[in-house]
Short mmCIF file of C-alpha atoms in Angstrom, two decimals:
data_model
loop_
_atom_site.label_atom_id
_atom_site.label_comp_id
_atom_site.label_asym_id
_atom_site.label_seq_id
_atom_site.Cartn_x
_atom_site.Cartn_y
_atom_site.Cartn_z
CA MET A 1186 -94.67 11.21 29.23
CA LYS A 1187 -94.66 14.04 26.75
CA ARG A 1188 -92.33 15.96 29.04
CA LEU A 1189 -89.86 13.01 29.11
CA THR A 1190 -89.89 12.64 25.36
CA LYS A 1191 -89.30 16.32 24.93
CA SER A 1192 -86.33 16.16 27.35
CA LEU A 1193 -84.81 13.25 25.45
CA LEU A 1194 -85.11 15.13 22.19
CA ILE A 1195 -83.34 18.12 23.70
CA VAL A 1196 -80.48 15.92 24.98
CA VAL A 1197 -80.09 14.26 21.59
CA ALA A 1198 -80.05 17.63 19.89
CA LEU A 1199 -77.41 18.91 22.27
CA LEU A 1200 -75.25 15.82 21.75
CA ALA A 1201 -75.58 16.13 18.01
CA ALA A 1202 -74.67 19.81 18.18
CA GLY A 1203 -71.70 19.02 20.42
CA LEU A 1204 -70.48 16.26 18.12
CA GLY A 1205 -70.84 18.51 15.13
CA GLY A 1206 -68.94 21.27 16.88
CA TYR A 1207 -66.19 18.85 17.90
CA GLN A 1208 -65.84 17.61 14.33
CA TYR A 1209 -65.85 21.17 13.08
CA PHE A 1210 -63.20 22.40 15.48
CA TYR A 1211 -61.16 19.17 15.75
CA ARG A 1212 -61.55 17.58 12.33
CA GLU A 1213 -58.39 15.72 11.01
CA GLU A 1214 -56.30 17.86 8.71
CA PRO A 1215 -54.33 15.84 6.08
CA GLU A 1216 -50.53 15.85 6.44
CA LYS A 1217 -48.85 17.41 3.45
CA VAL A 1218 -46.18 15.09 2.03
CA THR A 1219 -44.06 14.64 -1.04
CA VAL A 1220 -43.95 11.28 -2.77
CA ILE A 1221 -41.67 9.41 -5.12
CA THR A 1222 -41.99 6.20 -7.07
CA PRO A 1223 -39.35 3.44 -7.13
CA SER A 1224 -37.02 3.76 -10.12
CA ARG A 1225 -34.95 1.36 -12.17
CA ALA A 1226 -31.27 1.99 -11.48
CA THR A 1227 -27.80 0.50 -11.42
CA ILE A 1228 -26.67 -0.11 -7.86
CA GLU A 1229 -23.01 -0.40 -6.96
CA GLU A 1230 -21.84 -1.66 -3.60
CA ALA A 1231 -18.45 -0.10 -2.98
CA PHE A 1232 -15.98 0.76 -0.25
CA THR A 1233 -13.07 3.17 -0.06
CA ALA A 1234 -9.60 3.04 1.46
CA THR A 1235 -7.10 5.82 1.99
CA GLY A 1236 -3.49 5.56 0.97
CA ALA A 1237 -0.57 7.24 -0.76
CA VAL A 1238 1.55 7.06 -3.90
CA GLU A 1239 4.69 4.97 -3.49
CA ALA A 1240 7.59 4.21 -5.79
CA LEU A 1241 7.29 0.92 -7.61
CA ARG A 1242 11.06 0.53 -7.55
CA THR A 1243 13.28 1.88 -4.80
CA VAL A 1244 16.93 0.84 -4.56
CA ARG A 1245 19.17 1.29 -1.53
CA VAL A 1246 22.85 1.78 -2.37
CA THR A 1247 25.17 0.21 0.24
CA THR A 1248 28.85 -0.19 0.89
CA GLU A 1249 31.14 -2.36 2.98
CA PRO A 1250 31.26 -1.80 6.76
CA GLY A 1251 34.19 0.18 8.10
CA ALA A 1252 34.62 2.32 5.01
CA ARG A 1253 35.50 6.02 5.31
CA PHE A 1254 33.99 8.41 2.77
CA ALA A 1255 36.62 10.50 0.98
CA ALA A 1256 34.24 12.29 -1.40
CA ILE A 1257 30.49 12.50 -2.04
CA TYR A 1258 29.08 13.73 -5.34
CA PHE A 1259 25.32 13.88 -4.70
CA ARG A 1260 22.71 15.59 -2.56
CA GLU A 1261 19.17 14.65 -1.60
CA HIS A 1262 16.61 15.26 -4.36
CA ASP A 1263 19.34 15.16 -7.05
CA TYR A 1264 18.56 13.30 -10.25
CA VAL A 1265 21.27 10.75 -11.03
CA ARG A 1266 21.81 8.49 -14.00
CA LYS A 1267 22.65 4.80 -13.97
CA ASP A 1268 26.41 4.20 -13.39
CA GLN A 1269 26.93 7.82 -12.29
CA LEU A 1270 29.63 8.17 -9.61
CA LEU A 1271 27.98 8.87 -6.24
CA ALA A 1272 30.86 8.63 -3.77
CA LYS A 1273 34.44 7.53 -3.26
CA LEU A 1274 35.78 5.71 -0.24
CA ASP A 1275 39.18 6.27 1.31
CA GLN A 1276 41.67 3.90 -0.38
CA SER A 1277 44.75 4.52 1.75
CA GLU A 1278 44.37 1.42 3.91
CA LEU A 1279 43.59 -0.80 0.94
CA ARG A 1280 46.52 0.63 -1.04
CA ALA A 1281 48.82 -0.15 1.88
CA GLN A 1282 47.49 -3.70 1.95
CA VAL A 1283 48.09 -4.11 -1.78
CA ASP A 1284 51.66 -2.79 -1.46
CA GLN A 1285 52.37 -5.15 1.43
CA ILE A 1286 50.93 -8.17 -0.39
CA HIS A 1287 52.91 -7.27 -3.54
CA ALA A 1288 56.09 -7.15 -1.44
CA ASN A 1289 55.29 -10.54 0.08
CA LEU A 1290 54.57 -11.90 -3.39
CA THR A 1291 57.90 -10.63 -4.69
CA LEU A 1292 59.62 -12.27 -1.75
CA ALA A 1293 57.85 -15.59 -2.38
CA GLU A 1294 58.73 -15.47 -6.08
CA SER A 1295 62.37 -14.72 -5.19
CA ASN A 1296 62.41 -17.58 -2.69
CA LEU A 1297 60.96 -19.90 -5.31
CA ALA A 1298 63.61 -18.91 -7.84
CA ASN A 1299 66.38 -19.54 -5.31
CA ALA A 1300 64.80 -22.85 -4.33
CA GLU A 1301 64.77 -23.93 -7.99
CA ILE A 1302 68.50 -23.19 -8.28
CA ASN A 1303 69.12 -25.01 -5.02
CA LEU A 1304 67.09 -28.00 -6.19
CA GLN A 1305 69.08 -28.29 -9.43
CA ARG A 1306 72.35 -28.17 -7.46
CA THR A 1307 71.13 -30.72 -4.90
CA ARG A 1308 70.00 -33.12 -7.63
CA ARG A 1309 73.41 -32.98 -9.33
CA LEU A 1310 75.10 -33.72 -6.02
CA TYR A 1311 72.64 -36.55 -5.35
CA GLU A 1312 73.37 -38.06 -8.77
CA LYS A 1313 77.11 -37.99 -7.97
CA GLY A 1314 76.50 -39.46 -4.52
CA PHE A 1315 77.47 -36.35 -2.57
CA ALA A 1316 73.91 -35.59 -1.26
CA ALA A 1317 71.16 -37.65 0.35
CA ARG A 1318 67.73 -38.25 -1.13
CA GLN A 1319 66.18 -36.48 1.88
CA GLU A 1320 67.91 -33.23 0.90
CA VAL A 1321 66.32 -33.35 -2.56
CA GLU A 1322 62.88 -34.07 -1.13
CA SER A 1323 63.25 -31.27 1.46
CA THR A 1324 64.10 -28.76 -1.29
CA GLU A 1325 61.10 -29.95 -3.38
CA ARG A 1326 58.79 -29.43 -0.38
CA GLN A 1327 60.22 -25.95 0.13
CA MET A 1328 59.45 -25.14 -3.50
CA ASP A 1329 55.86 -26.36 -3.09
CA LEU A 1330 55.51 -24.08 -0.05
CA TYR A 1331 56.72 -21.06 -2.05
CA ARG A 1332 54.39 -21.91 -4.94
CA SER A 1333 51.47 -22.10 -2.47
CA GLN A 1334 52.46 -18.73 -1.00
CA ILE A 1335 52.52 -17.19 -4.48
CA VAL A 1336 49.01 -18.50 -5.27
CA ASP A 1337 47.66 -17.24 -1.93
CA ARG A 1338 49.21 -13.81 -2.32
CA LYS A 1339 47.95 -13.39 -5.87
CA ALA A 1340 44.47 -14.30 -4.63
CA ALA A 1341 44.82 -11.77 -1.80
CA ILE A 1342 45.84 -9.08 -4.30
CA ALA A 1343 42.81 -9.87 -6.47
CA GLN A 1344 40.55 -9.65 -3.41
CA VAL A 1345 41.92 -6.29 -2.30
CA GLU A 1346 41.78 -4.93 -5.85
CA ALA A 1347 38.14 -5.97 -6.01
CA ARG A 1348 37.56 -4.00 -2.81
CA LEU A 1349 39.41 -1.07 -4.35
CA ALA A 1350 37.04 -1.20 -7.32
CA ARG A 1351 34.12 -0.99 -4.91
CA THR A 1352 35.47 2.20 -3.39
CA SER A 1353 33.89 3.96 -6.36
CA ILE A 1354 30.16 3.82 -5.61
CA VAL A 1355 27.91 4.28 -8.65
CA ALA A 1356 24.15 4.56 -9.10
CA PRO A 1357 22.58 1.18 -9.99
CA ILE A 1358 19.53 2.88 -11.60
CA SER A 1359 18.52 6.28 -12.89
CA GLY A 1360 16.31 8.16 -10.47
CA ILE A 1361 15.93 10.68 -7.67
CA VAL A 1362 17.99 10.55 -4.48
CA THR A 1363 15.22 10.37 -1.88
CA LYS A 1364 17.52 9.73 1.10
CA LYS A 1365 21.16 10.45 1.87
CA PHE A 1366 22.76 8.55 4.74
CA VAL A 1367 26.42 9.65 4.68
CA GLU A 1368 28.74 12.65 4.86
CA VAL A 1369 32.36 13.18 3.84
CA GLY A 1370 34.66 11.75 6.50
CA GLY A 1371 31.97 9.54 7.96
CA ILE A 1372 32.59 5.86 8.61
CA VAL A 1373 30.01 3.17 7.95
CA PRO A 1374 29.67 1.11 11.18
CA ASP A 1375 30.72 -2.51 11.14
CA SER A 1376 27.75 -4.81 10.53
CA ASP A 1377 28.83 -6.91 13.54
CA ALA A 1378 28.17 -3.92 15.79
CA ARG A 1379 24.48 -3.74 14.93
CA ALA A 1380 21.96 -4.69 17.56
CA PRO A 1381 20.08 -7.98 17.05
CA GLY A 1382 17.20 -7.50 14.64
CA GLN A 1383 18.49 -4.16 13.35
CA THR A 1384 18.18 -3.77 9.59
CA PRO A 1385 21.26 -3.25 7.38
CA GLN A 1386 20.36 0.46 7.10
CA THR A 1387 23.64 1.31 8.85
CA THR A 1388 25.57 0.33 5.69
CA ALA A 1389 23.40 2.44 3.38
CA VAL A 1390 24.82 5.26 1.29
CA ALA A 1391 21.68 6.51 -0.46
CA GLU A 1392 18.17 5.54 -1.48
CA LEU A 1393 17.19 6.01 -5.12
CA THR A 1394 13.64 6.11 -6.45
CA GLU A 1395 13.12 5.32 -10.11
CA LEU A 1396 11.05 7.93 -11.94
CA GLY A 1397 7.92 6.97 -13.88
CA SER A 1398 7.29 3.87 -11.78
CA THR A 1399 4.74 4.85 -9.15
CA GLU A 1400 1.78 2.98 -7.75
CA PHE A 1401 -0.90 3.62 -5.14
CA HIS A 1402 -0.79 1.75 -1.84
CA ALA A 1403 -4.22 1.58 -0.17
CA ASP A 1404 -4.78 0.54 3.45
CA VAL A 1405 -7.89 -1.65 3.30
CA ASP A 1406 -9.83 -2.48 6.47
CA GLN A 1407 -10.04 -6.13 7.49
CA ALA A 1408 -13.83 -6.09 6.94
CA ASP A 1409 -13.31 -5.23 3.26
CA ILE A 1410 -10.09 -7.05 2.35
CA VAL A 1411 -12.00 -10.26 1.54
CA LYS A 1412 -13.79 -8.33 -1.23
CA VAL A 1413 -10.56 -7.45 -3.04
CA ARG A 1414 -8.93 -9.66 -5.66
CA VAL A 1415 -5.88 -9.31 -7.88
CA GLY A 1416 -6.83 -7.73 -11.20
CA GLN A 1417 -9.87 -5.98 -9.73
CA PRO A 1418 -10.36 -2.45 -11.13
CA ALA A 1419 -10.55 0.57 -8.86
CA THR A 1420 -10.75 4.33 -9.15
CA LEU A 1421 -8.45 6.80 -7.45
CA GLN A 1422 -9.14 10.32 -6.29
CA MET A 1423 -6.05 12.20 -5.21
CA ASP A 1424 -6.21 15.01 -2.67
CA ALA A 1425 -4.02 17.12 -4.96
CA LEU A 1426 -6.25 16.41 -8.00
CA PRO A 1427 -9.83 16.62 -6.66
CA GLN A 1428 -11.39 17.05 -10.11
CA ARG A 1429 -9.78 13.97 -11.66
CA VAL A 1430 -10.67 10.31 -11.32
CA LEU A 1431 -7.82 7.94 -12.20
CA GLN A 1432 -8.24 4.34 -13.25
CA ALA A 1433 -6.22 1.66 -11.48
CA THR A 1434 -5.91 -2.12 -11.21
CA THR A 1435 -5.18 -4.22 -8.14
CA ARG A 1436 -1.64 -5.62 -8.53
CA GLU A 1437 -0.87 -7.18 -5.14
CA ILE A 1438 -2.67 -7.91 -1.87
CA ALA A 1439 -0.66 -8.23 1.34
CA VAL A 1440 -1.00 -11.52 3.20
CA ALA A 1441 -0.10 -9.95 6.56
CA SER A 1442 -1.67 -6.92 8.19
CA THR A 1443 0.04 -3.54 8.41
CA PRO A 1444 1.24 -2.56 11.92
CA ASP A 1445 -1.01 0.17 13.31
CA PRO A 1446 -0.52 1.88 16.69
CA THR A 1447 -4.27 2.57 16.91
CA GLY A 1448 -5.10 -1.13 16.89
CA ARG A 1449 -6.89 -1.12 13.54
CA VAL A 1450 -6.32 -4.17 11.38
CA ARG A 1451 -5.54 -3.13 7.81
CA TYR A 1452 -3.94 -4.71 4.77
CA SER A 1453 -1.85 -3.02 2.11
CA VAL A 1454 -3.23 -3.30 -1.43
CA LYS A 1455 -0.97 -2.16 -4.28
CA LEU A 1456 -2.68 -0.58 -7.28
CA ARG A 1457 -1.14 -0.02 -10.69
CA VAL A 1458 -2.28 3.32 -12.13
CA SER A 1459 -3.26 3.00 -15.78
CA SER A 1460 -3.65 6.70 -16.62
CA ALA A 1461 -2.03 10.03 -15.75
CA GLU A 1462 0.83 8.24 -13.99
CA GLU A 1463 3.21 11.00 -15.03
CA ILE A 1464 1.44 13.55 -12.81
CA LEU A 1465 1.63 11.43 -9.66
CA LYS A 1466 4.37 12.20 -7.18
CA VAL A 1467 5.67 9.92 -4.44
CA GLY A 1468 3.93 10.78 -1.18
CA MET A 1469 0.68 12.12 -2.68
CA THR A 1470 -2.33 11.04 -0.61
CA GLY A 1471 -5.81 10.07 -1.75
CA SER A 1472 -8.45 7.35 -1.64
CA ALA A 1473 -9.20 4.26 -3.70
CA LYS A 1474 -12.73 3.13 -4.46
CA PHE A 1475 -13.39 -0.58 -5.01
CA VAL A 1476 -16.71 -1.80 -6.46
CA SER A 1477 -17.45 -5.15 -4.82
CA ALA A 1478 -20.86 -5.80 -6.46
CA ARG A 1479 -23.04 -4.26 -9.18
CA LYS A 1480 -26.64 -4.82 -10.33
CA ARG A 1481 -28.27 -3.12 -13.30
CA GLY A 1482 -31.92 -2.21 -13.83
CA VAL A 1483 -33.11 -3.12 -10.34
CA LEU A 1484 -35.99 -1.48 -8.45
CA ALA A 1485 -34.42 1.12 -6.19
CA LEU A 1486 -35.21 3.83 -3.65
CA PRO A 1487 -33.17 6.59 -2.03
CA VAL A 1488 -31.66 5.37 1.23
CA SER A 1489 -33.20 8.35 3.05
CA VAL A 1490 -36.84 7.22 2.62
CA ILE A 1491 -36.33 3.87 4.36
CA LEU A 1492 -37.14 3.69 8.08
CA GLN A 1493 -36.18 1.11 10.69
CA HIS A 1494 -39.17 -0.40 12.53
CA GLY A 1495 -37.86 -2.90 15.05
CA ASN A 1496 -35.88 -5.43 13.04
CA GLU A 1497 -37.68 -4.56 9.82
CA GLU A 1498 -37.12 -1.99 7.11
CA VAL A 1499 -40.30 -0.08 6.22
CA VAL A 1500 -41.55 2.74 4.03
CA TYR A 1501 -44.79 4.70 4.02
CA VAL A 1502 -46.89 4.65 0.86
CA VAL A 1503 -50.06 6.53 -0.07
CA GLN A 1504 -53.18 4.39 -0.46
CA ASP A 1505 -56.68 5.95 -0.75
CA GLY A 1506 -55.43 9.23 0.68
CA ARG A 1507 -53.90 7.68 3.77
CA ALA A 1508 -50.42 6.64 4.86
CA VAL A 1509 -49.82 2.89 4.95
CA MET A 1510 -46.66 1.30 6.36
CA LYS A 1511 -45.12 -1.39 4.16
CA THR A 1512 -42.35 -3.79 5.13
CA ILE A 1513 -39.73 -4.17 2.42
CA LYS A 1514 -36.60 -6.23 1.85
CA THR A 1515 -33.50 -4.50 0.53
CA GLY A 1516 -30.43 -5.76 -1.31
CA LEU A 1517 -27.34 -3.94 -2.56
CA GLN A 1518 -26.79 -0.48 -1.16
CA GLY A 1519 -24.89 2.22 -2.99
CA ASP A 1520 -23.94 5.71 -1.89
CA ASP A 1521 -27.46 7.13 -2.26
CA MET A 1522 -29.70 4.36 -3.60
CA VAL A 1523 -30.62 0.92 -2.30
CA GLU A 1524 -32.07 -2.06 -4.14
CA VAL A 1525 -35.65 -3.06 -3.21
CA VAL A 1526 -35.89 -6.83 -3.45
CA SER A 1527 -39.54 -7.21 -2.36
CA GLY A 1528 -42.44 -5.39 -0.74
CA LEU A 1529 -43.02 -2.65 -3.32
CA ASN A 1530 -44.47 -2.25 -6.78
CA PRO A 1531 -43.06 0.17 -9.37
CA GLN A 1532 -46.24 2.25 -9.25
CA ASP A 1533 -46.35 2.68 -5.45
CA LEU A 1534 -46.24 6.26 -4.19
CA VAL A 1535 -43.59 6.25 -1.49
CA ILE A 1536 -43.70 9.12 0.98
CA ASP A 1537 -40.46 11.12 1.06
CA GLN A 1538 -40.74 14.40 2.96
CA GLY A 1539 -43.24 14.62 5.80
CA ARG A 1540 -42.99 11.02 6.97
CA ALA A 1541 -41.60 11.88 10.43
CA LYS A 1542 -45.07 12.44 12.00
CA LEU A 1543 -46.87 9.68 10.15
CA LYS A 1544 -48.72 6.66 11.47
CA THR A 1545 -50.58 4.05 9.53
CA GLY A 1546 -54.04 5.41 8.60
CA ARG A 1547 -53.10 9.07 8.82
CA ARG A 1548 -54.67 11.21 6.11
CA VAL A 1549 -52.06 12.62 3.75
CA GLU A 1550 -52.08 15.05 0.87
CA PRO A 1551 -49.32 14.69 -1.72
CA VAL A 1552 -48.17 18.11 -2.79
CA ASP A 1553 -45.55 17.06 -5.31
CA ALA A 1554 -44.95 13.77 -7.03
CA LYS A 1555 -41.30 13.16 -7.92
CA ARG A 1556 -40.71 10.51 -10.55
#
């Protein structure tokens, strides 16, 4: 009996020594972590869209089909003033038409004068009984025909002279020549020869862009276009001006999507630039930032500390020296910060760095508290 008791005591001692050794060699070391506390912040939910500077007013100068260019007085990128002569069309054919119509008019006027003399003579003969009434009426009808010819030919002269006036092509606005479509000796194709659906570009002489009237055209994705409204402010950052932020206002939202060979569905949004417009050049690229929602003074955390656990958003907090997982609900999300709607208190210590290896209940040791 004594021997058995002694053996049991030895076993217990060995187990105790083994357990003590295990705890000594395999005791849990606390995970070193950094912590932060939720802060009060202003959260902005925003999206961006790329685009380019376009001219607010672009005018295409055109001329009549079939015209031959006798002289051109401009080049691309020239600055031209309103009513400045841009080109002259060949007038030889029109001048020949005017000369021919004037000759026909002179003939009609001469015929009318002779018919008047003939009418007077015929009436005198009719009054004396030497001519029939039908002869008088025939002469009166002939006079009406000549009068009609005179009216028609005067109208034809006016029409050709109006075309002659249009052979001098002038600038309708002051601006820069951004495109030149013609050369001396070239002939503008007849509009009837254009293929179905082709734009009237074939009759164009030049394209003028008015200076000092630029705006930014942003291509907004279909997922964001519903968040844009006319009058909504935006900020612009141009690739050529990386250090400057320009203020702009939404002027117009397209009702139809912009054709895109990649299959993306985008809508053009036109923005009026309210500052530094004079430094913008047509064709400059950049991005527009639209703020769709804003909340001030809300409880917020950096986006980086929030983990996804199944369908829930969670963070680790320090409680009694151990890591505890907490489920939270978030709201607006900005570039770096996200609103915490529920699940946290302002005084909670949220684990930032070191959370990758954590599990609920793991001992932790905060080494730096960021506030």
